[in-house]
Coordinates of C-alpha atoms in Angstrom, one line a residue:
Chain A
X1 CA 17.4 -42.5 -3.3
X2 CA 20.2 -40.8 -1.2
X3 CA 20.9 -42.2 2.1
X4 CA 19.1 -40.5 4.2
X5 CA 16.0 -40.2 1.9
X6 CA 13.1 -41.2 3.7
X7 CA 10.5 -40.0 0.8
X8 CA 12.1 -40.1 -2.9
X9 CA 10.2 -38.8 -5.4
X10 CA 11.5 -39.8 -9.6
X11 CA 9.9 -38.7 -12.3
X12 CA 6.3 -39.0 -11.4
X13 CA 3.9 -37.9 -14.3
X14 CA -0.1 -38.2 -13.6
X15 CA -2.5 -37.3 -15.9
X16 CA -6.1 -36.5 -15.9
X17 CA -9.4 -37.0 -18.5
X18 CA -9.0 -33.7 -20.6
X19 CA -11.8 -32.4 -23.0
X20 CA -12.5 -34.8 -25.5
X21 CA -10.1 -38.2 -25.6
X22 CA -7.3 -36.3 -24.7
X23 CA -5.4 -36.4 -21.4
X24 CA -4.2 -33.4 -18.8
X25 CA -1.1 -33.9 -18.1
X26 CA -1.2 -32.4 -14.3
X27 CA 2.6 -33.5 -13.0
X28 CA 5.2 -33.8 -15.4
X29 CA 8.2 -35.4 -14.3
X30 CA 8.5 -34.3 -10.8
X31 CA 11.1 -35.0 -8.3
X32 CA 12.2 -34.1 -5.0
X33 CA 12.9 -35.9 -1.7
X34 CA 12.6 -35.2 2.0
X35 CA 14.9 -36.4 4.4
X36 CA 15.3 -37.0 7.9
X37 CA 14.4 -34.5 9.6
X38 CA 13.5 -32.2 7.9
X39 CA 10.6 -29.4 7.2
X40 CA 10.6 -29.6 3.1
X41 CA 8.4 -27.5 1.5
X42 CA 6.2 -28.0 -1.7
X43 CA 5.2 -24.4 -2.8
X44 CA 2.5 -23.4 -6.0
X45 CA 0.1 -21.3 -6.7
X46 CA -3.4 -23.1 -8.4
X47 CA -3.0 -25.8 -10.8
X48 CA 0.5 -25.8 -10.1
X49 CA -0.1 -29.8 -9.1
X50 CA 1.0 -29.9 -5.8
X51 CA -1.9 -31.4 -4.2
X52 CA -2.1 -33.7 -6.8
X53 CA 1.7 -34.8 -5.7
X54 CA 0.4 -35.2 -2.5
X55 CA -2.5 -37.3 -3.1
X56 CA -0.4 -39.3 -5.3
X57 CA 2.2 -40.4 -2.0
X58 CA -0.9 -41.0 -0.3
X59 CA -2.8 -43.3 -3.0
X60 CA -5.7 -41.1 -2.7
X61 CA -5.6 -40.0 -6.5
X62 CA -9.1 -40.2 -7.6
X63 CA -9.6 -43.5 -10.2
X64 CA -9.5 -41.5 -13.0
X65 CA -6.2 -39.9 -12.1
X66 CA -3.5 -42.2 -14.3
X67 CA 0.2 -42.4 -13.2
X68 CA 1.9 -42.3 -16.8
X69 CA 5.7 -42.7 -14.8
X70 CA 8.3 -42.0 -12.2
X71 CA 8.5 -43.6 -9.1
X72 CA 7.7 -43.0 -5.6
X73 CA 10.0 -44.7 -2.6
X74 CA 9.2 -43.9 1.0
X75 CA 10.9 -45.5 4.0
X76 CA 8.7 -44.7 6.7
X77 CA 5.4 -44.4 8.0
X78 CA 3.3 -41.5 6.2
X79 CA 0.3 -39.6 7.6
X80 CA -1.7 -36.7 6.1
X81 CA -3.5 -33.7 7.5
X82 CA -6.0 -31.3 5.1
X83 CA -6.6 -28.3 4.5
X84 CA -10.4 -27.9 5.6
X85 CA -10.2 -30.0 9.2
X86 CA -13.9 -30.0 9.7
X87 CA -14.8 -31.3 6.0
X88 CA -12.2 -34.4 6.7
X89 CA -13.6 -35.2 9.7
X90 CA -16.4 -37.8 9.3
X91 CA -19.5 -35.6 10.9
X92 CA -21.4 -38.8 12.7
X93 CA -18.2 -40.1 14.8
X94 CA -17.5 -38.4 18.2
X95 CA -13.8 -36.5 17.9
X96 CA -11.6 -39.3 20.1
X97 CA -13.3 -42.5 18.7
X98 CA -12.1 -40.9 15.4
X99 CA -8.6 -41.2 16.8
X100 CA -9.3 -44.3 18.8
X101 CA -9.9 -46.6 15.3
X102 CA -6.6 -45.2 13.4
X103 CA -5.0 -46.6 17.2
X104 CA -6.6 -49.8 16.3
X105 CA -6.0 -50.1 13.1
X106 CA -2.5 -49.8 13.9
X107 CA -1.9 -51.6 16.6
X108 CA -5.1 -54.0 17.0
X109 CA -5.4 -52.5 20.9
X110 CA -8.4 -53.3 22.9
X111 CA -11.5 -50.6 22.3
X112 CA -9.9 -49.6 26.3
X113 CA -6.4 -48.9 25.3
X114 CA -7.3 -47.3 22.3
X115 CA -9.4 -45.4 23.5
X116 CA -6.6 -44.1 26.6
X117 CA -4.1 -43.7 23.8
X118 CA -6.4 -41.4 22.1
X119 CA -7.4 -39.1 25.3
X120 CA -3.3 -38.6 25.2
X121 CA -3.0 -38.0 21.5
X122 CA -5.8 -35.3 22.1
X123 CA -3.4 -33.9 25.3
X124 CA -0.4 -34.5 23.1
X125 CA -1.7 -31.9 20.2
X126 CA -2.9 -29.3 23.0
X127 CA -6.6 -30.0 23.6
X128 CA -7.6 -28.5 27.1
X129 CA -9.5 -31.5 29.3
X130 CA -9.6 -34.1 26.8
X131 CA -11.3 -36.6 28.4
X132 CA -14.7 -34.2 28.1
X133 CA -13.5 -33.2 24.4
X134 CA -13.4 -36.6 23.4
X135 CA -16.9 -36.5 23.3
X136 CA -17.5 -33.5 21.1
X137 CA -18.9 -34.6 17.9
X138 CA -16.9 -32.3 14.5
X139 CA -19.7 -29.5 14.4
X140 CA -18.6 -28.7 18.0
X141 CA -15.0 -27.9 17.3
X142 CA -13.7 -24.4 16.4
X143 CA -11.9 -25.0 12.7
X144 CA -8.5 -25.0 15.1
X145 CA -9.5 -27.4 17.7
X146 CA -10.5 -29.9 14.7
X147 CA -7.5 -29.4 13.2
X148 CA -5.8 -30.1 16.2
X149 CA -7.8 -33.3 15.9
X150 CA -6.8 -34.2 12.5
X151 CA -3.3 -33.6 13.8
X152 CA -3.7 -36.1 16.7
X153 CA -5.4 -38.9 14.3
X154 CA -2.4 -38.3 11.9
X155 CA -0.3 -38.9 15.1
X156 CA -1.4 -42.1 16.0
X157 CA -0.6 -43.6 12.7
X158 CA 3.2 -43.0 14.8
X159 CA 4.1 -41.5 11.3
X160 CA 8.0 -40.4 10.5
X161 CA 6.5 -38.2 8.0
X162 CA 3.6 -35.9 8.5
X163 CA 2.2 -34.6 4.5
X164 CA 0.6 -31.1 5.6
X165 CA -1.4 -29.9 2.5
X166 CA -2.2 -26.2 3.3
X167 CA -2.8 -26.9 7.1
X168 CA -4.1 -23.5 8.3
X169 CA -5.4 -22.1 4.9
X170 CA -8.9 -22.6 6.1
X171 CA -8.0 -20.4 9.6
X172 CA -7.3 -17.2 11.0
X173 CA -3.7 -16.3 11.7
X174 CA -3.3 -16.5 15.2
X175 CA -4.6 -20.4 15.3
X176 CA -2.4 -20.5 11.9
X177 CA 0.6 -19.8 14.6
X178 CA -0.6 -21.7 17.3
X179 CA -1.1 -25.0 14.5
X180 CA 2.4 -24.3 13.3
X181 CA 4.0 -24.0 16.6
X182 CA 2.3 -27.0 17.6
X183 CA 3.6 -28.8 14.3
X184 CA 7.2 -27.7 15.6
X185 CA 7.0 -29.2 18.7
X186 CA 5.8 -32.4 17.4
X187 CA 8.4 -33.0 15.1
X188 CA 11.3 -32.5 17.2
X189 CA 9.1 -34.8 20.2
X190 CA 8.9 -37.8 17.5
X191 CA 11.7 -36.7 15.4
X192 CA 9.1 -36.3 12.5
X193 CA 9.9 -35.0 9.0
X194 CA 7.4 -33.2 7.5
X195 CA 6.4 -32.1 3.8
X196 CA 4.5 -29.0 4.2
X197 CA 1.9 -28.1 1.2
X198 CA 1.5 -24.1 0.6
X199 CA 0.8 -21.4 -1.4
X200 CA 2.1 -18.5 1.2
X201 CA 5.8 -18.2 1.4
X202 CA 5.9 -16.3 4.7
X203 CA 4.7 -19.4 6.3
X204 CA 8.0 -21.1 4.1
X205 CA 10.0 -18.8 5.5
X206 CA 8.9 -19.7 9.4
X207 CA 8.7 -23.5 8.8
X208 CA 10.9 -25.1 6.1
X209 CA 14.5 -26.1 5.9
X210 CA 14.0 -26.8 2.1
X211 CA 11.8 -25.6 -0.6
X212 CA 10.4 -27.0 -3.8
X213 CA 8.9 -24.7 -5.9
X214 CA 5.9 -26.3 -8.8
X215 CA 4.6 -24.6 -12.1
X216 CA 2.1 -26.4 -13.6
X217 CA 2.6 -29.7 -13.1
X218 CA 6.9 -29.6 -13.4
X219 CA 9.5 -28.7 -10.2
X220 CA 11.4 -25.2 -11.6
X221 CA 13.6 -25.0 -8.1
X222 CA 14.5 -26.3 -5.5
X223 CA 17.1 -25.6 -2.5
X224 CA 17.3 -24.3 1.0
X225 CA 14.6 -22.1 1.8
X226 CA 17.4 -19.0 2.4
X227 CA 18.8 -19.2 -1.2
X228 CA 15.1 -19.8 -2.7
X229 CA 14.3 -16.4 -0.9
X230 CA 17.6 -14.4 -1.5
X231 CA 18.7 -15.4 -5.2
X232 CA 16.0 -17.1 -6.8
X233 CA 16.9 -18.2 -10.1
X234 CA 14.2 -19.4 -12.0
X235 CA 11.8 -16.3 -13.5
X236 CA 8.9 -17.6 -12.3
X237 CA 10.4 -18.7 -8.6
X238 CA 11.5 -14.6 -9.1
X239 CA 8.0 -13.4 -9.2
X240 CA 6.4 -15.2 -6.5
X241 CA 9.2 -14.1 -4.5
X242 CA 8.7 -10.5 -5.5
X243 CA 4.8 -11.0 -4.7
X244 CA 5.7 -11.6 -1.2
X245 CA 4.2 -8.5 1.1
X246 CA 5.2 -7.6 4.3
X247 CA 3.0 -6.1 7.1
X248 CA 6.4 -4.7 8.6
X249 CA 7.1 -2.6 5.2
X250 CA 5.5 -0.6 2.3
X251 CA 6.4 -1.7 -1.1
X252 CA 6.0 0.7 -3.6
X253 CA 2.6 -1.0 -5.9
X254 CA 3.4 -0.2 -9.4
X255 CA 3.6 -3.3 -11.5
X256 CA 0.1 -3.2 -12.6
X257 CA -0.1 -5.8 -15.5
X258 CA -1.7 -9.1 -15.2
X259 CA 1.1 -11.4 -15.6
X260 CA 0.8 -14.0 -18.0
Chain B
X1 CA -10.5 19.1 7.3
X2 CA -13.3 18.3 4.6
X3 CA -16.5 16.6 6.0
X4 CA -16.5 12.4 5.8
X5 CA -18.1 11.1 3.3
X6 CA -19.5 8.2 5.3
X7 CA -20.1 8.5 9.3
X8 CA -21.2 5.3 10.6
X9 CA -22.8 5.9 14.4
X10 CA -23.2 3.3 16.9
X11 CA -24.2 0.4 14.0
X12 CA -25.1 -3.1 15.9
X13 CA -26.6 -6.0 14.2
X14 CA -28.0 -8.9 16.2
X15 CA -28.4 -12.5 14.5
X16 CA -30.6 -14.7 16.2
X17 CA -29.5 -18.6 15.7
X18 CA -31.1 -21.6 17.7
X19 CA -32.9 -19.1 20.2
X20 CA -29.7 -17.2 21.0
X21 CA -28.9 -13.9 19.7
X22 CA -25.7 -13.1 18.6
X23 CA -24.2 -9.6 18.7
X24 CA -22.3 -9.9 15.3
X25 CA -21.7 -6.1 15.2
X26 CA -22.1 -3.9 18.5
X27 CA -21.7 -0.7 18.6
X28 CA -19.4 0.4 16.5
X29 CA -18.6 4.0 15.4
X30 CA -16.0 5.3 12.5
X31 CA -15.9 8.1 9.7
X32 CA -14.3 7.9 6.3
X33 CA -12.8 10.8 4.7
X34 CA -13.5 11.7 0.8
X35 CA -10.5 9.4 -1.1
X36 CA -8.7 7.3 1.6
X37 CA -8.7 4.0 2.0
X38 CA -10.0 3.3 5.6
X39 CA -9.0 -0.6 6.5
X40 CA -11.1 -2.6 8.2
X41 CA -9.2 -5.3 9.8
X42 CA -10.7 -8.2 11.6
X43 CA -10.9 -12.5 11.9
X44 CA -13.5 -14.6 11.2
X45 CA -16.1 -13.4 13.9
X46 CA -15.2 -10.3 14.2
X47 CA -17.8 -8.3 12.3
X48 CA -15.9 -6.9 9.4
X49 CA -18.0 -8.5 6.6
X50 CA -21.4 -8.1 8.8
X51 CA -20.2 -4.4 9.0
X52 CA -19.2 -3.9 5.7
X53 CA -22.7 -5.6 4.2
X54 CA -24.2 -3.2 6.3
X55 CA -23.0 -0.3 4.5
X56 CA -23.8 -1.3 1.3
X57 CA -27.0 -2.5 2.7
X58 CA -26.6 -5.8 1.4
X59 CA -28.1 -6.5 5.2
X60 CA -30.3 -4.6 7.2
X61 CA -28.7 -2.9 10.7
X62 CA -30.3 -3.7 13.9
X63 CA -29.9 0.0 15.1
X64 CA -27.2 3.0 14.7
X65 CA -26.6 5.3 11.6
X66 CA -24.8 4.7 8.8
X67 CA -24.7 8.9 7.3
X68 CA -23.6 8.8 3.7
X69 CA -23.1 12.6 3.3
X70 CA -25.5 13.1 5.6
X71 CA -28.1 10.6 4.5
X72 CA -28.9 8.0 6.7
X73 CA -28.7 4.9 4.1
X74 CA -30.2 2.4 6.9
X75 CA -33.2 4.4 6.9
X76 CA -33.6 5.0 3.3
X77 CA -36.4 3.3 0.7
X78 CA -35.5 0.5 -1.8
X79 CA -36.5 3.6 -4.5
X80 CA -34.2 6.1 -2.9
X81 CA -31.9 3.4 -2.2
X82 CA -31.1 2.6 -5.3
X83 CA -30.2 6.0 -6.4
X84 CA -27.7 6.1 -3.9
X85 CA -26.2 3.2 -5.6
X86 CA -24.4 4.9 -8.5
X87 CA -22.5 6.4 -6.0
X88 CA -21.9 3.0 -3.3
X89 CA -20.1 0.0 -4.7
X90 CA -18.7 -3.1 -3.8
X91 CA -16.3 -5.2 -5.0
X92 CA -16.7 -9.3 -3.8
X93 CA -14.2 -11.6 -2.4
X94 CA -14.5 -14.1 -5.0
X95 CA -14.7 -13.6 -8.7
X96 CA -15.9 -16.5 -9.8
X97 CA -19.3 -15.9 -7.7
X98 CA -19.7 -12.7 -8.0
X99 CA -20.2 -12.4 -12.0
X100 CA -23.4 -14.0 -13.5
X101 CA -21.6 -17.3 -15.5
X102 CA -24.5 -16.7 -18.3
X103 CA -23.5 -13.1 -19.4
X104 CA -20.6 -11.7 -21.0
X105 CA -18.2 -9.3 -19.7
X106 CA -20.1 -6.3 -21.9
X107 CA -23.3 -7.6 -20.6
X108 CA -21.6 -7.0 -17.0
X109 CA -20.4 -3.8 -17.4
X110 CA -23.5 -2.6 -19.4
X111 CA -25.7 -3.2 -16.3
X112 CA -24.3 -0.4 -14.4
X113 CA -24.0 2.2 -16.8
X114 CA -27.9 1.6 -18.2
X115 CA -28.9 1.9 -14.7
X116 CA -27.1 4.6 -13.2
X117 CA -25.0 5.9 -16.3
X118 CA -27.1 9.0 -16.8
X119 CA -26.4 10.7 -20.1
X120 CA -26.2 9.3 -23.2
X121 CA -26.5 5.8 -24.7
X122 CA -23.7 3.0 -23.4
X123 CA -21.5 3.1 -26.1
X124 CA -19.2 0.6 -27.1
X125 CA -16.2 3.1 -26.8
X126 CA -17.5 3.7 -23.4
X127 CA -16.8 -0.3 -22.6
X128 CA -13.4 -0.4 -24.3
X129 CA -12.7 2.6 -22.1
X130 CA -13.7 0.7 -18.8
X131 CA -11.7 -2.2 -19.5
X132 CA -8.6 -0.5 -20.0
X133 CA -8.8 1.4 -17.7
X134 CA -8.6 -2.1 -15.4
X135 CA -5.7 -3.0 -17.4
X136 CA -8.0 -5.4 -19.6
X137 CA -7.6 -6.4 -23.2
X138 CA -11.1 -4.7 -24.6
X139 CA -11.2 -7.8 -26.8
X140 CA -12.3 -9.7 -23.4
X141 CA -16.0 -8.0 -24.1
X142 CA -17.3 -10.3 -25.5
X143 CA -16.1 -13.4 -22.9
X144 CA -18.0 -14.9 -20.2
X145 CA -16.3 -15.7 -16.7
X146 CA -15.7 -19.2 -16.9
X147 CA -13.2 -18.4 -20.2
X148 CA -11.5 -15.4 -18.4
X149 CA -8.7 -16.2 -15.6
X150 CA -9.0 -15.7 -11.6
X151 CA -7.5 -12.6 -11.9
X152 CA -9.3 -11.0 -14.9
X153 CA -12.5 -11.8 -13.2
X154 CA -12.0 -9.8 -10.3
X155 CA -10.5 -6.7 -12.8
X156 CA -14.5 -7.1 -14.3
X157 CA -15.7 -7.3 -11.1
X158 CA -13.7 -3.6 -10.1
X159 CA -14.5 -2.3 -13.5
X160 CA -18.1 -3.1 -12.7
X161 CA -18.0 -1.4 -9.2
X162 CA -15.9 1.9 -10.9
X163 CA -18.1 2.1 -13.5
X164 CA -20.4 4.7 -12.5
X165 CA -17.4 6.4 -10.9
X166 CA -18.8 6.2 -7.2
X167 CA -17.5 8.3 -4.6
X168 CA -17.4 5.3 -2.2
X169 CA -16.2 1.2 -3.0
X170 CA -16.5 -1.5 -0.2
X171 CA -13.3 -3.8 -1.2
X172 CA -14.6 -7.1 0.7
X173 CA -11.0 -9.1 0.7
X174 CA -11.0 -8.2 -3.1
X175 CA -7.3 -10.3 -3.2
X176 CA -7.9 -13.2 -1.2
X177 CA -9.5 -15.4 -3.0
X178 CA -6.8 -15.1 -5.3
X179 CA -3.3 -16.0 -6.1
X180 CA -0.5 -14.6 -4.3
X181 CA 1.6 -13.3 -7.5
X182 CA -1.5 -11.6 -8.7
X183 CA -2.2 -9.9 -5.3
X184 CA 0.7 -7.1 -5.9
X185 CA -0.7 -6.4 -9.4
X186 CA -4.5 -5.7 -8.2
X187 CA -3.5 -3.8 -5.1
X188 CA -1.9 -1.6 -7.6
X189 CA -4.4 -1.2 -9.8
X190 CA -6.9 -0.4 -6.8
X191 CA -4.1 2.5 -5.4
X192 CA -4.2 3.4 -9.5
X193 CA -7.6 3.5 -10.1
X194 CA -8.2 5.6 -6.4
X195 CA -5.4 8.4 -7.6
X196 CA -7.3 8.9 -10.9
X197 CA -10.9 8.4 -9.7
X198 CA -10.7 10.0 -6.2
X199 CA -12.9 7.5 -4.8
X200 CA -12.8 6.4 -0.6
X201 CA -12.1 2.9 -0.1
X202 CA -13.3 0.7 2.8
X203 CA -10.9 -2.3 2.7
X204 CA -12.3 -5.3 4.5
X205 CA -9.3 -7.7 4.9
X206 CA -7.7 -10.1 7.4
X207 CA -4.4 -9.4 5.7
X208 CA -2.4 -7.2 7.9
X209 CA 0.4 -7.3 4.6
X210 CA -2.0 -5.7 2.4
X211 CA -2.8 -3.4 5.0
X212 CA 0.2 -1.6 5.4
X213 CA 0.4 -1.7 1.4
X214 CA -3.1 0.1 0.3
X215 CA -4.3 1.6 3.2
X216 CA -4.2 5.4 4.9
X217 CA -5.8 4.3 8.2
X218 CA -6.9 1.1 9.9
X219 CA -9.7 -0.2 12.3
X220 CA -8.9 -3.3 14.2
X221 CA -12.4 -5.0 14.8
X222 CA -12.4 -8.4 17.5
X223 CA -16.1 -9.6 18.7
X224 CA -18.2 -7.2 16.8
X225 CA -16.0 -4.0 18.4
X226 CA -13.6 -1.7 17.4
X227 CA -10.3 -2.7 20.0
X228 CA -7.7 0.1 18.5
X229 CA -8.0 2.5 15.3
X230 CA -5.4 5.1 13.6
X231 CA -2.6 5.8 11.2
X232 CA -1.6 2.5 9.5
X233 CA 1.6 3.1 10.5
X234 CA 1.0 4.0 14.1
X235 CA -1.3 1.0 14.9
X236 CA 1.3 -1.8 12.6
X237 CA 4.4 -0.3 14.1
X238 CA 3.4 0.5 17.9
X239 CA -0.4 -1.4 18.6
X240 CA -1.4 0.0 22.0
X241 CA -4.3 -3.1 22.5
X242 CA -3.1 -6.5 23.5
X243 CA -5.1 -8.2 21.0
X244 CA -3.8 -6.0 18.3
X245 CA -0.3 -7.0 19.3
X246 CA -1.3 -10.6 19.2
X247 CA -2.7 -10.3 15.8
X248 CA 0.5 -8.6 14.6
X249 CA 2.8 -11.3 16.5
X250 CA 1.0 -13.9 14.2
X251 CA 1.8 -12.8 10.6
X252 CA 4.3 -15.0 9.3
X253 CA 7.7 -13.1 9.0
X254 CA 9.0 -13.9 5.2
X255 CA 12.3 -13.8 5.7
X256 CA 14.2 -17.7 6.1
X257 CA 16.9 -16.1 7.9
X258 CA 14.5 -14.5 10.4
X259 CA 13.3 -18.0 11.6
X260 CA 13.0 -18.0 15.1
X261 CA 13.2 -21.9 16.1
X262 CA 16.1 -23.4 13.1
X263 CA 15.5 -27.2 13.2
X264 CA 18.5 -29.2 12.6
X265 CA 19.1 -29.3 9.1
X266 CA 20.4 -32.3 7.6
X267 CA 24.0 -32.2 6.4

């Protein structure tokens, strides 16, 4: 683990039940680390296994998920956001009180306190007249105000890394901005690192200082985000890069084979 | 200037939820010309899907005219209807629900062709003929969806919709369900199959990227109205609406060196 290394991932296989006895192996000896600070991110298409990497620095694999080795070391405090804000959200608990128990569970505070820290978490992540908002149960948020609250819950863990797994996937492009920029500001207010989760490069390009790219289940590249974009050396780091459309230019569309 | 092949006039449609209605679509007007791609361009709420059922009559309008050369199809009778189908297709967001998981891909294509084919027995040379023309091993016939990819499931779901070689496809976010490296490769087919079929394309999509990639002319749709329409190029290069330049100043730029706010990288 370097020095500044606050997340070190070594060699981390997981497998899953496959057809029959056998096993799926769904992360193959993946590693990568994220520093301070830093915007890394994790980048794959479907199966690639990036969620799964996620999950498994969270201890949320599912039980029949098996780590078959590698290592993970993380010097700090981790929090998580999802990508579908409303489905993470439990549906019965009123938006701040959500917030208000990951206070308490941190910091044992009185029901009060918690409950003032979480009226300023909601302010914090941009939530106009929180105080009323607080009482909004999940069903009554737009999909950008309840990420927005997922942000602020994953906020009062006081995390030094924030785990981002396709943040604004679920939601139209100008709140996509608007979460992002919000995510900007945030890191350099708390000095957060963050390890973003995507499939779309563009949103790579705007956020990350580092890149890691997945193909089922194994890392292919990595580097700065600028190299990974401008000389990309692995074939299939190549086509994904080539995929990339811009609205600002017309590519000629010829390649019309599946790829393999 | 050859006549559109689809005018839609003043089309609303009015949902009514918990006592309240809501204008999904309202009032909106546009032609499309005989083998361009017209974009429709919208996000969630805005009425591009509501719109787009519409013309395929998927959904019934509330009022207004949807002329499909000259024929008004919100008027028309399920029987009539259906005739018109051969010529009006559709192609679904996602694949994997938009093929029946207990038939094969023959069985897929077949349905079409029997229905609306006209002359002549569906052959099996007919089939092979349809799947390459999507770029599809033939051999693939005799699969069902679930052992086919992402992206060979949506090139049977366009094969199904070009079957009958309609003169008019509703592409409902055809790519965005899938992967990003397969998005290039079925834009291209679409802009293939369009040159050799000369069929008009309304392309429903959020995606301004494949916008400026497939399409001749765009509609920008916010709140169940049309805010701006034109050239592709006009409206992506030099939007005249503030909300169209808002939607533009959100893409993502995909260029590293582009970014606007550098954090301090570590050394």
């Amino acid at each position: 683990m370097s020095s500044a290394a606050i997340l070190a991932v070594d060699g981390l296989s997981v497998s899953f039940p496959g057809l029959r006895d056998e096993r799926t192996e769904v992360l193959d000896g993946v590693s990568f680390d994220v520093r301070r600070p830093e915007t890394v991110a994790l980048v794959g298409e479907s199966g690639s296994g990036k969620s799964v990497t996620a999950l498994t620095i969270m201890g949320l694999l599912p039980e029949t998920a098996r780590i078959d080795g590698g290592r993970i070391s993380a010097d700090a405090k981790l929090a998580m956001i999802f990508q579908s804000p409303r489905a993470s959200l439990n549906p019965l608990v009123k938006a701040g009180d959500q917030i208000a128990r990951v206070v308490r569970l941190r910091a044992g505070e009185s029901a009060k306190r918690a409950r003032a820290e979480a009226v300023e978490l909601m302010e914090a992540v941009g939530i106009d007249d929180p105080e009323r908002r607080y009482h909004a149960y999940p069903h009554q948020l737009s999909g950008g105000m309840a990420q927005r609250v997922m942000i602020a819950m994953a906020l009062a863990v006081r995390p030094e890394l924030l785990i981002a797994d396709e943040p604004t996937t679920a939601l139209d492009v100008t709140i996509q901005k608007q979460i992002f920029e919000l995510l900007g500001d945030l890191q350099s207010r708390y000095a957060m690192s963050m390890l973003l989760i995507t499939h779309d490069l563009a949103v790579v390009a705007e956020t990350s200082d580092r890149v890691v790219v997945l193909y089922q289940g194994r890392v292919v590249e990595s580097g700065p985000a600028r190299e990974i974009f401008e000389r990309p050396q692995h074939a299939y780091t190549q086509r994904l890069v080539g995929s990339i459309l811009r609205a600002d230019k017309r590519v000629p569309l010829t390649t019309v084979e599946e790829p393999v | 200037m050859s006549e559109p092949i689809v005018n839609v006039e003043d089309l609303c449609k009015t949902f009514h939820s918990h006592g309240t209605d809501v204008r999904a679509v309202d009032g909106v007007s546009f032609a499309v010309d005989p083998g361009e791609t017209l974009a429709l361009v919208g996000e969630s709420g805005s009425g591009k899907s509501t719109t787009a059922r519409c013309m395929v009559r998927l959904t019934d309008p509330t009022s207004g005219r949807i002329l499909f050369r000259g024929q008004d199809i919100a008027a028309l009778s399920r029987r009539r209807l259906r005739a018109l189908r051969r010529d009006i297709q559709m192609v679904f967001q996602d694949p994997h629900a938009s093929l029946n998981p207990s038939m094969t891909v023959r069985q897929t294509l077949r349905e079409p062709l029997n229905l609306h084919g006209g002359e002549g027995a569906v052959t099996e040379a007919r089939l092979r003929e349809l799947m390459e023309r999507v770029h599809l091993d033939p051999n693939l016939l005799s699969r069902r969806p679930d052992q086919l990819s992402g992206g060979q499931k949506q090139r049977v779901g366009i094969a199904r919709a070009v079957a009958t070689r309609p003169a008019f496809v509703v592409l409902d976010e055809p790519t965005s369900a899938l992967d990003m490296s397969l998005r290039v490769s079925l834009l291209s087919l679409l802009a293939e199959l369009q040159r050799e079929l000369g069929m008009a394309y309304l392309f429903i999509t959020h995606d301004l990227s494949t916008v400026r990639q497939l399409a001749d002319r765009v509609i920008v749709m916010h709140r169940g109205r049309v805010v701006e329409s034109g050239a592709v190029d006009a409206v992506l290069d030099s939007p005249s609406e503030a909300y169209t330049k808002a939607l533009i100043a959100s893409i993502p730029v995909p260029d590293p060196s582009r970014r606007q706010r550098p954090q301090a990288a570590t050394a």
